[in-house]
Tab-separated table of C-alpha atoms and ligand atoms in Angstrom:
chain	number	residue	atom	x	y	z
Z	90	MET	CA	-58.412	223.068	85.800
Z	91	ASN	CA	-55.212	224.598	84.499
Z	92	ASN	CA	-54.151	221.502	82.678
Z	93	PRO	CA	-51.928	222.195	79.705
Z	94	LYS	CA	-53.960	222.097	76.516
Z	95	LYS	CA	-53.681	218.694	74.959
Z	96	THR	CA	-54.094	218.236	71.270
Z	97	ALA	CA	-57.378	216.628	70.424
Z	98	LEU	CA	-56.591	213.671	68.237
Z	99	ILE	CA	-59.963	213.760	66.629
Z	100	ASN	CA	-62.246	216.619	65.937
Z	101	ASP	CA	-64.761	215.108	63.590
Z	102	ASN	CA	-68.391	215.832	64.303
Z	103	ILE	CA	-70.213	213.714	66.827
Z	104	CYS	CA	-73.809	213.666	67.958
Z	105	ALA	CA	-75.729	211.771	70.614
Z	106	LEU	CA	-78.902	211.703	72.614
Z	107	SER	CA	-77.807	212.967	76.042
Z	108	THR	CA	-81.057	212.416	77.880
Z	109	ALA	CA	-82.299	208.935	78.761
Z	110	PRO	CA	-83.689	207.023	75.785
Z	111	GLY	CA	-87.437	206.546	75.575
Z	112	GLN	CA	-90.435	208.807	75.665
Z	113	ALA	CA	-90.253	211.989	77.722
Z	114	ALA	CA	-91.485	215.580	77.677
Z	115	ILE	CA	-88.277	216.771	76.090
Z	116	ALA	CA	-85.011	215.237	74.914
Z	117	LEU	CA	-81.576	216.760	74.441
Z	118	ILE	CA	-79.354	215.990	71.486
Z	119	ARG	CA	-75.793	217.237	71.477
Z	120	ILE	CA	-73.453	217.929	68.580
Z	121	SER	CA	-69.747	218.654	68.927
Z	122	GLY	CA	-66.986	219.133	66.370
Z	123	LYS	CA	-65.405	221.537	63.936
Z	124	ASP	CA	-68.510	221.745	61.708
Z	125	ALA	CA	-71.142	221.621	64.449
Z	126	ILE	CA	-72.477	225.085	63.639
Z	127	ASN	CA	-72.464	224.489	59.907
Z	128	ILE	CA	-74.351	221.206	60.353
Z	129	GLY	CA	-76.852	222.972	62.584
Z	130	LYS	CA	-77.299	225.624	59.925
Z	131	GLN	CA	-78.340	222.958	57.398
Z	132	ILE	CA	-81.178	221.538	59.483
Z	133	LEU	CA	-82.335	224.466	61.627
Z	134	GLN	CA	-84.480	227.363	60.535
Z	135	ALA	CA	-84.603	230.255	62.968
Z	136	ASN	CA	-86.100	233.724	62.814
Z	137	GLY	CA	-83.708	236.661	63.023
Z	138	LYS	CA	-79.982	236.215	62.893
Z	139	ALA	CA	-78.367	233.389	60.967
Z	140	ILE	CA	-76.933	230.691	63.221
Z	141	GLU	CA	-73.346	231.371	62.264
Z	142	GLU	CA	-73.739	234.987	63.362
Z	143	ARG	CA	-75.079	234.133	66.792
Z	144	LYS	CA	-72.981	234.577	69.901
Z	145	SER	CA	-71.580	231.805	72.021
Z	146	HIS	CA	-73.780	230.793	74.970
Z	147	SER	CA	-76.919	232.001	73.219
Z	148	CYS	CA	-80.194	230.155	73.142
Z	149	PHE	CA	-82.744	230.461	70.361
Z	150	HIS	CA	-85.945	228.967	69.032
Z	151	ALA	CA	-85.837	227.118	65.692
Z	152	GLU	CA	-87.611	224.626	63.487
Z	153	ILE	CA	-85.980	221.424	62.349
Z	154	ILE	CA	-86.379	220.847	58.653
Z	155	ASP	CA	-86.112	217.273	57.438
Z	156	GLN	CA	-84.722	215.875	54.157
Z	157	GLU	CA	-88.017	216.549	52.380
Z	158	GLY	CA	-88.135	220.130	53.515
Z	159	LYS	CA	-90.870	219.440	56.088
Z	160	VAL	CA	-90.871	220.686	59.686
Z	161	LEU	CA	-89.957	217.856	62.052
Z	162	ASP	CA	-90.183	219.742	65.342
Z	163	ASP	CA	-90.021	223.063	67.186
Z	164	VAL	CA	-86.862	223.113	69.217
Z	165	LEU	CA	-84.707	225.210	71.505
Z	166	VAL	CA	-81.040	225.409	70.576
Z	167	SER	CA	-78.104	226.356	72.802
Z	168	LEU	CA	-74.958	227.361	70.973
Z	169	PHE	CA	-71.433	227.220	72.407
Z	170	ARG	CA	-68.381	228.298	70.476
Z	171	ASN	CA	-64.945	226.816	71.000
Z	172	PRO	CA	-63.030	226.966	73.225
Z	173	LYS	CA	-65.732	227.935	75.729
Z	174	SER	CA	-67.841	224.803	75.571
Z	175	TYR	CA	-67.961	221.538	77.514
Z	176	THR	CA	-65.803	219.743	74.956
Z	177	GLY	CA	-63.744	222.773	73.994
Z	178	GLU	CA	-65.111	222.487	70.434
Z	179	ASP	CA	-68.064	224.174	68.752
Z	180	MET	CA	-71.220	222.649	70.189
Z	181	LEU	CA	-74.970	222.726	69.759
Z	182	GLU	CA	-77.485	221.333	72.191
Z	183	ILE	CA	-80.895	220.821	70.689
Z	184	GLY	CA	-83.817	220.481	73.077
Z	185	CYS	CA	-86.553	218.748	71.093
Z	186	HIS	CA	-89.864	217.122	72.019
Z	187	GLY	CA	-89.119	213.784	73.594
Z	188	SER	CA	-90.848	211.408	71.220
Z	189	PRO	CA	-88.638	208.475	70.265
Z	190	TYR	CA	-89.647	209.153	66.638
Z	191	ILE	CA	-88.397	212.750	66.732
Z	192	GLN	CA	-85.206	211.706	68.514
Z	193	GLN	CA	-84.554	209.035	65.911
Z	194	LYS	CA	-85.307	211.298	62.944
Z	195	LEU	CA	-83.172	214.114	64.294
Z	196	MET	CA	-80.246	211.743	64.820
Z	197	GLU	CA	-80.679	210.434	61.266
Z	198	LEU	CA	-80.700	213.985	59.907
Z	199	LEU	CA	-77.511	214.848	61.778
Z	200	ILE	CA	-75.761	211.720	60.554
Z	201	ASP	CA	-76.952	212.534	57.054
Z	202	LYS	CA	-75.304	215.943	57.308
Z	203	GLY	CA	-71.937	214.573	58.399
Z	204	CYS	CA	-72.075	213.692	62.096
Z	205	ARG	CA	-71.291	210.301	63.490
Z	206	THR	CA	-72.779	208.787	66.616
Z	207	ALA	CA	-70.618	209.557	69.634
Z	208	ARG	CA	-69.045	206.726	71.584
Z	209	ALA	CA	-69.690	206.353	75.309
Z	210	GLY	CA	-68.107	209.251	77.177
Z	211	GLU	CA	-66.729	210.814	74.018
Z	212	PHE	CA	-67.875	214.363	74.836
Z	213	THR	CA	-66.087	214.152	78.183
Z	214	GLN	CA	-63.059	212.521	76.591
Z	215	ARG	CA	-62.804	215.467	74.198
Z	216	ALA	CA	-63.117	217.838	77.158
Z	217	PHE	CA	-60.188	216.021	78.761
Z	218	MET	CA	-58.156	216.063	75.531
Z	219	ASN	CA	-58.768	219.789	75.189
Z	220	GLY	CA	-57.525	220.443	78.718
Z	221	LYS	CA	-60.923	221.353	80.172
Z	222	PHE	CA	-60.156	219.138	83.136
Z	223	ASP	CA	-57.825	216.366	84.138
Z	224	LEU	CA	-58.532	212.654	84.144
Z	225	SER	CA	-59.634	212.354	87.764
Z	226	GLN	CA	-62.051	215.226	87.205
Z	227	ALA	CA	-63.413	213.513	84.092
Z	228	GLU	CA	-63.939	210.337	86.123
Z	229	ALA	CA	-65.782	212.410	88.718
Z	230	VAL	CA	-68.260	213.531	86.044
Z	231	ASN	CA	-69.329	209.907	85.725
Z	232	ASP	CA	-69.419	209.483	89.494
Z	233	LEU	CA	-71.626	212.552	89.726
Z	234	ILE	CA	-74.076	211.107	87.206
Z	235	ASN	CA	-74.118	207.832	89.140
Z	236	SER	CA	-74.315	209.418	92.597
Z	237	ASN	CA	-77.388	208.363	94.513
Z	238	SER	CA	-76.916	209.874	97.949
Z	239	LYS	CA	-75.699	213.129	99.448
Z	240	ALA	CA	-72.416	211.498	100.453
Z	241	SER	CA	-71.606	210.125	96.994
Z	242	HIS	CA	-72.767	213.377	95.411
Z	243	ASP	CA	-70.537	215.536	97.660
Z	244	LEU	CA	-67.594	213.295	96.948
Z	245	ALA	CA	-68.030	213.392	93.177
Z	246	LEU	CA	-68.639	217.140	93.131
Z	247	ASP	CA	-65.515	217.871	95.139
Z	248	GLN	CA	-63.427	215.663	92.873
Z	249	MET	CA	-64.947	217.203	89.763
Z	250	ARG	CA	-64.058	220.667	91.009
Z	251	GLY	CA	-60.451	219.663	91.376
Z	252	GLY	CA	-60.010	219.226	95.156
Z	253	PHE	CA	-58.411	215.850	94.691
Z	254	SER	CA	-56.378	216.875	91.627
Z	255	ASP	CA	-54.796	219.722	93.608
Z	256	LYS	CA	-53.696	217.262	96.242
Z	257	ILE	CA	-52.159	214.902	93.670
Z	258	ASN	CA	-50.477	217.757	91.809
Z	259	ASN	CA	-48.950	218.951	95.091
Z	260	LEU	CA	-47.643	215.488	95.786
Z	261	ARG	CA	-46.211	215.250	92.311
Z	262	GLN	CA	-44.551	218.647	92.718
Z	263	GLN	CA	-43.004	217.530	96.005
Z	264	MET	CA	-41.683	214.450	94.247
Z	265	ILE	CA	-40.254	216.589	91.437
Z	266	ASP	CA	-38.561	218.845	94.040
Z	267	PHE	CA	-37.109	215.755	95.583
Z	268	ALA	CA	-35.906	214.531	92.196
Z	269	SER	CA	-34.154	217.811	91.490
Z	270	LEU	CA	-32.349	217.714	94.827
Z	271	ILE	CA	-31.134	214.231	93.978
Z	272	GLU	CA	-30.083	215.385	90.537
Z	273	LEU	CA	-27.909	218.097	92.053
Z	274	GLU	CA	-26.192	215.435	93.998
Z	275	LEU	CA	-25.710	213.324	90.887
Z	276	ASP	CA	-24.096	216.233	89.045
Z	277	PHE	CA	-21.424	216.436	91.692
Z	278	SER	CA	-21.059	212.751	92.265
Z	279	GLU	CA	-17.808	212.478	90.358
Z	280	GLU	CA	-16.196	214.833	92.781
Z	281	ASP	CA	-17.415	212.617	95.568
Z	282	VAL	CA	-19.330	215.406	97.212
Z	283	GLU	CA	-22.536	214.719	99.061
Z	284	PHE	CA	-24.151	217.917	98.012
Z	285	ALA	CA	-27.650	217.905	99.434
Z	286	ASP	CA	-28.473	217.542	103.060
Z	287	ARG	CA	-29.724	214.010	103.727
Z	288	HIS	CA	-31.972	215.284	106.500
Z	289	LYS	CA	-33.755	217.410	103.981
Z	290	PHE	CA	-34.295	214.328	101.799
Z	291	ASP	CA	-35.627	212.357	104.707
Z	292	ALA	CA	-38.020	215.073	105.792
Z	293	LEU	CA	-39.370	215.504	102.261
Z	294	LEU	CA	-39.819	211.768	101.779
Z	295	LYS	CA	-41.529	211.363	105.133
Z	296	GLU	CA	-43.957	214.125	104.242
Z	297	ILE	CA	-44.773	212.514	100.880
Z	298	HIS	CA	-45.153	209.125	102.558
Z	299	LYS	CA	-47.502	210.575	105.163
Z	300	GLU	CA	-49.726	212.244	102.606
Z	301	ILE	CA	-50.000	209.217	100.333
Z	302	SER	CA	-50.755	206.979	103.327
Z	303	TYR	CA	-53.418	209.389	104.472
Z	304	LEU	CA	-55.072	209.351	101.062
Z	305	LEU	CA	-54.912	205.567	100.938
Z	306	SER	CA	-56.553	205.295	104.343
Z	307	SER	CA	-59.424	207.457	103.134
Z	308	PHE	CA	-60.296	204.864	100.496
Z	309	ARG	CA	-62.469	202.849	102.850
Z	310	LEU	CA	-64.551	205.872	103.689
Z	311	GLY	CA	-64.622	206.870	100.036
Z	312	ASN	CA	-65.998	203.503	99.076
Z	313	VAL	CA	-68.636	203.650	101.736
Z	314	MET	CA	-69.680	207.108	100.577
Z	315	LYS	CA	-69.818	206.038	96.959
Z	316	HIS	CA	-71.470	202.643	97.233
Z	317	GLY	CA	-73.256	202.823	100.563
Z	318	VAL	CA	-72.322	201.449	103.967
Z	319	PRO	CA	-72.299	197.651	103.743
Z	320	VAL	CA	-74.661	196.157	106.333
Z	321	ALA	CA	-75.183	192.451	107.117
Z	322	ILE	CA	-78.239	190.990	108.832
Z	323	VAL	CA	-77.344	187.783	110.640
Z	324	GLY	CA	-79.023	185.427	113.097
Z	325	LYS	CA	-80.491	181.951	113.440
Z	326	PRO	CA	-83.171	180.676	111.071
Z	327	ASN	CA	-86.634	182.065	111.577
Z	328	VAL	CA	-85.637	184.872	113.916
Z	329	GLY	CA	-87.154	187.337	111.446
Z	330	LYS	CA	-84.222	188.528	109.315
Z	331	SER	CA	-86.115	188.817	106.058
Z	332	THR	CA	-89.114	190.337	107.833
Z	333	LEU	CA	-86.759	192.945	109.272
Z	334	LEU	CA	-85.132	193.609	105.890
Z	335	ASN	CA	-88.524	194.225	104.343
Z	336	ALA	CA	-89.569	196.460	107.225
Z	337	LEU	CA	-86.384	198.517	106.800
Z	338	LEU	CA	-86.774	198.767	103.045
Z	339	ASN	CA	-90.349	199.940	103.466
Z	340	GLU	CA	-89.623	202.335	106.294
Z	341	GLU	CA	-86.979	204.274	104.416
Z	342	LYS	CA	-87.961	204.482	100.833
Z	343	ALA	CA	-85.634	202.219	98.920
Z	344	ILE	CA	-84.150	203.884	95.909
Z	345	VAL	CA	-85.168	202.157	92.773
Z	346	SER	CA	-83.949	203.582	89.527
Z	347	ASP	CA	-82.044	202.641	86.427
Z	348	ILE	CA	-78.595	203.832	87.287
Z	349	PRO	CA	-76.255	202.499	84.623
Z	350	GLY	CA	-73.532	200.277	85.899
Z	351	THR	CA	-75.378	199.438	89.087
Z	352	THR	CA	-77.037	196.096	89.413
Z	353	ARG	CA	-80.688	196.152	90.179
Z	354	ASP	CA	-80.147	194.078	93.317
Z	355	ALA	CA	-77.666	196.549	94.702
Z	356	ILE	CA	-80.138	199.373	94.279
Z	357	GLU	CA	-83.120	197.491	95.585
Z	358	ASP	CA	-81.346	196.696	98.800
Z	359	THR	CA	-80.159	200.200	99.512
Z	360	ILE	CA	-81.834	202.612	101.876
Z	361	ILE	CA	-80.975	206.215	102.532
Z	362	ILE	CA	-81.235	207.510	106.059
Z	363	ASP	CA	-80.199	211.082	106.881
Z	364	ASP	CA	-78.390	211.337	103.541
Z	365	VAL	CA	-76.325	208.214	104.162
Z	366	ALA	CA	-76.796	205.182	101.916
Z	367	PHE	CA	-76.822	201.755	103.608
Z	368	ARG	CA	-76.467	198.710	101.401
Z	369	PHE	CA	-77.636	195.332	102.667
Z	370	ILE	CA	-75.205	192.713	101.462
Z	371	ASP	CA	-75.905	189.189	100.335
Z	372	THR	CA	-79.639	189.417	100.762
Z	373	ALA	CA	-80.382	186.893	98.010
Z	374	GLY	CA	-80.459	184.194	100.692
Z	375	LEU	CA	-82.803	186.227	102.842
Z	376	ARG	CA	-85.294	186.395	100.042
Z	377	ASP	CA	-85.382	182.620	99.690
Z	378	SER	CA	-87.217	181.394	102.728
Z	379	ASP	CA	-84.771	178.564	103.372
Z	380	ASP	CA	-81.869	180.814	104.257
Z	381	THR	CA	-80.485	179.639	107.562
Z	382	ILE	CA	-77.163	179.901	109.280
Z	383	GLU	CA	-76.929	176.149	108.893
Z	384	SER	CA	-77.897	176.011	105.264
Z	385	ILE	CA	-75.721	178.861	104.075
Z	386	GLY	CA	-72.949	177.547	106.247
Z	387	ILE	CA	-71.454	179.323	109.196
Z	388	GLU	CA	-68.379	180.215	107.103
Z	389	ARG	CA	-70.553	182.276	104.815
Z	390	THR	CA	-72.007	184.114	107.773
Z	391	TYR	CA	-68.489	184.993	108.912
Z	392	GLU	CA	-67.685	186.113	105.371
Z	393	LYS	CA	-70.769	188.274	105.307
Z	394	ILE	CA	-69.756	189.830	108.629
Z	395	ARG	CA	-66.247	190.469	107.284
Z	396	GLN	CA	-67.627	192.325	104.279
Z	397	ALA	CA	-69.972	194.419	106.372
Z	398	SER	CA	-69.140	197.612	108.117
Z	399	ILE	CA	-72.160	197.279	110.407
Z	400	VAL	CA	-73.700	193.956	111.491
Z	401	LEU	CA	-77.299	193.633	112.637
Z	402	TYR	CA	-77.425	190.577	114.881
Z	403	LEU	CA	-80.991	189.451	115.320
Z	404	PHE	CA	-82.431	186.940	117.801
Z	405	ASP	CA	-85.882	185.780	118.850
Z	406	VAL	CA	-86.305	187.337	122.293
Z	407	SER	CA	-88.990	184.828	123.271
Z	408	LYS	CA	-86.635	181.891	122.762
Z	409	THR	CA	-83.034	182.953	123.250
Z	410	SER	CA	-81.012	182.896	126.437
Z	411	TYR	CA	-78.573	185.629	127.355
Z	412	GLU	CA	-75.754	183.039	127.439
Z	413	GLU	CA	-76.478	181.996	123.874
Z	414	ILE	CA	-76.352	185.605	122.667
Z	415	GLN	CA	-73.032	186.154	124.392
Z	416	GLU	CA	-71.633	182.951	122.931
Z	417	VAL	CA	-72.681	183.832	119.406
Z	418	LEU	CA	-71.239	187.334	119.627
Z	419	GLU	CA	-67.971	186.026	121.054
Z	420	ASP	CA	-67.787	183.463	118.284
Z	421	PHE	CA	-68.327	186.182	115.658
Z	422	ARG	CA	-65.571	188.317	117.161
Z	423	ASP	CA	-63.214	185.338	117.242
Z	424	HIS	CA	-63.702	184.835	113.531
Z	425	ILE	CA	-63.126	188.347	112.246
Z	426	GLU	CA	-59.952	190.395	112.252
Z	427	ASP	CA	-61.477	193.861	112.358
Z	428	GLN	CA	-62.538	194.312	115.969
Z	429	SER	CA	-63.820	197.826	115.365
Z	430	LYS	CA	-66.801	196.527	113.420
Z	431	ASP	CA	-70.144	197.699	114.762
Z	432	PHE	CA	-72.600	195.109	116.012
Z	433	ILE	CA	-76.149	196.253	116.594
Z	434	ILE	CA	-77.966	193.726	118.749
Z	435	ILE	CA	-81.643	193.350	118.052
Z	436	ALA	CA	-84.207	191.445	120.073
Z	437	ASN	CA	-87.085	190.559	117.755
Z	438	LYS	CA	-90.620	189.293	118.331
Z	439	THR	CA	-91.288	191.382	121.427
Z	440	ASP	CA	-94.989	190.933	120.611
Z	441	ARG	CA	-94.605	187.319	121.704
Z	442	LEU	CA	-93.470	188.250	125.202
Z	443	SER	CA	-96.008	188.025	127.965
Z	444	GLU	CA	-93.550	189.227	130.570
Z	445	THR	CA	-90.226	191.036	130.746
Z	446	PRO	CA	-87.417	188.635	129.764
Z	447	LYS	CA	-85.157	187.473	132.587
Z	448	ALA	CA	-82.031	188.952	131.077
Z	449	PHE	CA	-83.683	192.296	130.338
Z	450	GLY	CA	-81.161	194.260	132.411
Z	451	ASP	CA	-78.189	192.584	130.719
Z	452	LEU	CA	-79.680	193.096	127.274
Z	453	VAL	CA	-80.269	196.781	127.979
Z	454	ASP	CA	-76.638	197.042	129.112
Z	455	MET	CA	-75.646	195.689	125.687
Z	456	GLU	CA	-77.720	198.454	124.106
Z	457	THR	CA	-80.069	195.889	122.614
Z	458	ILE	CA	-82.855	197.301	120.481
Z	459	PHE	CA	-86.228	195.642	121.136
Z	460	ILE	CA	-88.435	195.370	118.081
Z	461	SER	CA	-91.248	193.513	116.465
Z	462	ALA	CA	-90.323	193.209	112.824
Z	463	LYS	CA	-93.713	191.748	111.972
Z	464	ARG	CA	-95.604	194.649	113.539
Z	465	LYS	CA	-92.980	197.144	112.353
Z	466	GLN	CA	-92.409	198.376	115.884
Z	467	ASN	CA	-89.220	200.302	116.737
Z	468	ILE	CA	-87.726	199.939	113.274
Z	469	SER	CA	-86.800	203.633	113.414
Z	470	LEU	CA	-84.515	202.885	116.395
Z	471	ILE	CA	-82.470	200.628	114.115
Z	472	CYS	CA	-82.271	203.406	111.546
Z	473	GLU	CA	-80.988	205.822	114.201
Z	474	SER	CA	-78.470	203.285	115.341
Z	475	LEU	CA	-77.202	202.741	111.787
Z	476	VAL	CA	-76.650	206.457	111.253
Z	477	ASN	CA	-74.916	206.836	114.641
Z	478	ALA	CA	-72.597	203.936	113.908
Z	479	TYR	CA	-71.679	205.481	110.551
Z	480	ARG	CA	-71.122	208.987	111.907
Z	481	ASN	CA	-69.053	207.824	114.883
Z	482	LYS	CA	-66.644	206.048	112.620
Z	483	HIS	CA	-66.530	208.317	109.625
Z	484	LYS	CA	-65.550	211.805	110.583
Z	485	PRO	CA	-65.416	214.087	107.586
Z	486	THR	CA	-61.910	214.605	106.157
Z	487	ASP	CA	-60.815	217.006	103.470
Z	488	VAL	CA	-59.826	214.837	100.522
Z	489	ILE	CA	-61.158	211.322	100.105
Z	490	ILE	CA	-60.386	208.784	97.414
Z	491	SER	CA	-63.171	206.574	96.166
Z	492	ASN	CA	-61.819	205.272	92.869
Z	493	SER	CA	-59.989	201.939	92.815
Z	494	ARG	CA	-57.775	203.081	89.932
Z	495	HIS	CA	-56.548	205.984	92.041
Z	496	TYR	CA	-56.101	203.660	94.998
Z	497	GLU	CA	-53.943	201.322	92.952
Z	498	ALA	CA	-51.774	204.108	91.552
Z	499	LEU	CA	-51.298	205.611	95.012
Z	500	SER	CA	-50.428	202.205	96.489
Z	501	ARG	CA	-47.765	201.736	93.829
Z	502	SER	CA	-46.334	205.189	94.358
Z	503	LEU	CA	-46.197	204.514	98.104
Z	504	GLU	CA	-44.257	201.339	97.382
Z	505	SER	CA	-41.738	203.327	95.369
Z	506	VAL	CA	-41.428	205.949	98.103
Z	507	GLU	CA	-40.789	203.158	100.601
Z	508	ASN	CA	-38.128	201.694	98.307
Z	509	ILE	CA	-36.435	205.078	98.137
Z	510	MET	CA	-36.571	205.407	101.930
Z	511	SER	CA	-34.978	202.034	102.508
Z	512	ALA	CA	-32.383	202.689	99.792
Z	513	PHE	CA	-31.370	205.785	101.733
Z	514	GLU	CA	-31.102	203.850	104.930
Z	515	GLN	CA	-28.867	201.306	103.256
Z	516	GLN	CA	-26.722	204.027	101.667
Z	517	ILE	CA	-27.480	202.739	98.173
Z	518	PRO	CA	-25.965	205.065	95.533
Z	519	THR	CA	-28.305	207.838	94.530
Z	520	ASP	CA	-28.396	206.998	90.819
Z	521	LEU	CA	-30.023	203.646	91.605
Z	522	ILE	CA	-32.893	205.423	93.305
Z	523	ALA	CA	-33.854	207.163	90.075
Z	524	ILE	CA	-35.960	204.200	88.909
Z	525	ASP	CA	-38.206	204.422	91.937
Z	526	ILE	CA	-38.508	208.174	91.656
Z	527	ARG	CA	-39.574	207.825	88.058
Z	528	GLU	CA	-42.086	205.120	88.984
Z	529	ALA	CA	-43.631	207.236	91.750
Z	530	LEU	CA	-43.920	210.204	89.387
Z	531	HIS	CA	-45.434	207.986	86.721
Z	532	GLN	CA	-48.052	206.594	89.071
Z	533	LEU	CA	-49.064	210.006	90.416
Z	534	GLY	CA	-49.202	211.363	86.873
Z	535	SER	CA	-51.464	208.551	85.754
Z	536	ILE	CA	-54.131	209.635	88.240
Z	537	THR	CA	-54.575	213.085	86.779
Z	538	GLY	CA	-53.853	211.934	83.230
Z	539	GLU	CA	-50.463	213.617	82.757
Z	540	ILE	CA	-49.528	210.151	81.609
Z	541	THR	CA	-52.129	208.086	79.788
Z	542	THR	CA	-52.467	205.206	77.383
Z	543	ASP	CA	-55.226	204.508	74.897
Z	544	ASP	CA	-56.223	201.430	76.878
Z	545	LEU	CA	-56.598	203.431	80.040
Z	546	LEU	CA	-58.686	206.109	78.344
Z	547	GLY	CA	-60.841	203.507	76.605
Z	548	ASN	CA	-61.401	201.798	79.898
Z	549	ILE	CA	-62.386	204.970	81.727
Z	550	PHE	CA	-64.570	206.628	79.130
Z	551	GLY	CA	-66.151	203.358	78.011
Z	552	ARG	CA	-67.967	203.288	81.352
Z	553	PHE	CA	-69.732	206.552	80.668
Z	554	CYS	CA	-73.167	206.842	79.160
Z	555	ILE	CA	-73.419	207.741	75.501
Z	556	GLY	CA	-74.091	211.453	75.221
Z	557	LYS	CA	-71.870	212.473	78.147
V	881	GDP	P1	-85.568	184.534	108.818
V	881	GDP	O1	-85.447	183.078	108.571
V	881	GDP	O2	-84.676	184.955	109.928
V	881	GDP	O3	-85.404	185.386	107.597
V	881	GDP	O4	-87.040	184.775	109.391
V	881	GDP	P2	-88.353	185.307	108.653
V	881	GDP	O5	-88.290	186.776	108.469
V	881	GDP	O6	-88.608	184.469	107.475
V	881	GDP	O7	-89.434	185.036	109.784
V	881	GDP	C1	-89.705	183.744	110.287
V	881	GDP	C2	-91.071	183.737	110.887
V	881	GDP	O8	-91.109	184.612	112.005
V	881	GDP	C3	-92.138	184.209	109.919
V	881	GDP	O9	-93.282	183.441	110.131
V	881	GDP	C4	-92.398	185.645	110.368
V	881	GDP	O10	-93.707	186.096	110.100
V	881	GDP	C5	-92.167	185.534	111.855
V	881	GDP	N1	-91.787	186.817	112.455
V	881	GDP	C6	-90.877	187.689	112.022
V	881	GDP	N2	-90.846	188.765	112.840
V	881	GDP	C7	-91.754	188.568	113.790
V	881	GDP	C8	-92.197	189.324	114.934
V	881	GDP	O11	-91.734	190.428	115.225
V	881	GDP	N3	-93.172	188.766	115.694
V	881	GDP	C9	-93.731	187.562	115.440
V	881	GDP	N4	-94.667	187.128	116.232
V	881	GDP	N5	-93.337	186.836	114.371
V	881	GDP	C10	-92.373	187.316	113.554
């Protein structure tokens, strides 16, 4: 949070509807900029104190007066004075009645009085420019708005509060310490003195390497927490895969909402069990009745398994031999690199069995779950199994990265650190290492926004909703 104050390049007056568009009980319109209070004064009529005399963080009742001098609405206004506001500028938040007509008229009035419509993420961008938080924290604001499970919410909240930034700033500081040790050596290089202790260099580099690698390895977990655990349902045609998918989606209420930036399909095929989101991948085929291992091609099944973190392998228990199940599972394992992938074996159509299957003992040994997807029997056992598989693999760690931009920057800085390490081993002159040091510092700085470009900012804030 203690980012040096950056100069805001723009401080004209912006306004936007911050609540979702459409009809609602109430709507919130925000104004930020150097004349926010003055603009408010021109359209708001309140009893008691004049607006400009009111304290920061005060809330008052007012009427909105339109261009013809008529009352448009009764509203509640929150006033924030710079620098203690979200953007760091003077701000007003007007809570009006949520009719699209009122929202529209109020926006028109504000524009009439000198505001312009805010661009996507512009309030947060101003907050960043005014040093309210760093870039990774600003990105977390968007993640928080888009979070749809406890895991993704926890992750975003921690990042927004600066847990991740602290880690990156520490790394950057370590790198700066390293750079100054090297510089000492450079200063004395003409006298041919090896000033600093090489062991000290090595130890510092190893520590930096370890921490960056650790952060990089957390990316997988971060992704899973943010987007849901990818799950694949595979098996021969007609074993009941789509029936099972529907049973699962009905059992655990599927989350269906209009989260910006998320495709409808992705949301429709996500279930939340015990606060963990599970996302069924490539289910388009399952919806069309002709999806079969043959028709989609066995390669695509392997691909689906590769993408998944957990695989539900389904077979028709009334028709499948134990040998066939073993063969299929072996074949799957032969075609994927990641042998730690979880396979949950599911025997479907138990309602068709008139007697215990011959291989019952062997199937139990494989921890097979016996279900009837059609009758929705034992579906909860699959849910339990999914959660157990997730928890066994993903032990909580302190800092987790979930953003591919951060992943990329960290990967590049690791590359530079590795270059420096090998340069040391090969006794390459210290001044040649400077390029890699600078690159590592640049990459780490780009995560928190110490170093930014307009393109980068446009890219990040353009993904926000308007009004945030
Ligand atoms: P998919 O091709 O693997 O997606 O299989 P479907 O879900 O389309 O199911 C194929 C057929 O098996 C359909 O007629 C389902 O009603 C039926 N089916 C699915 N689950 C069960 C079950 O548990 N018991 C019985 N008896 N039939 C089932």
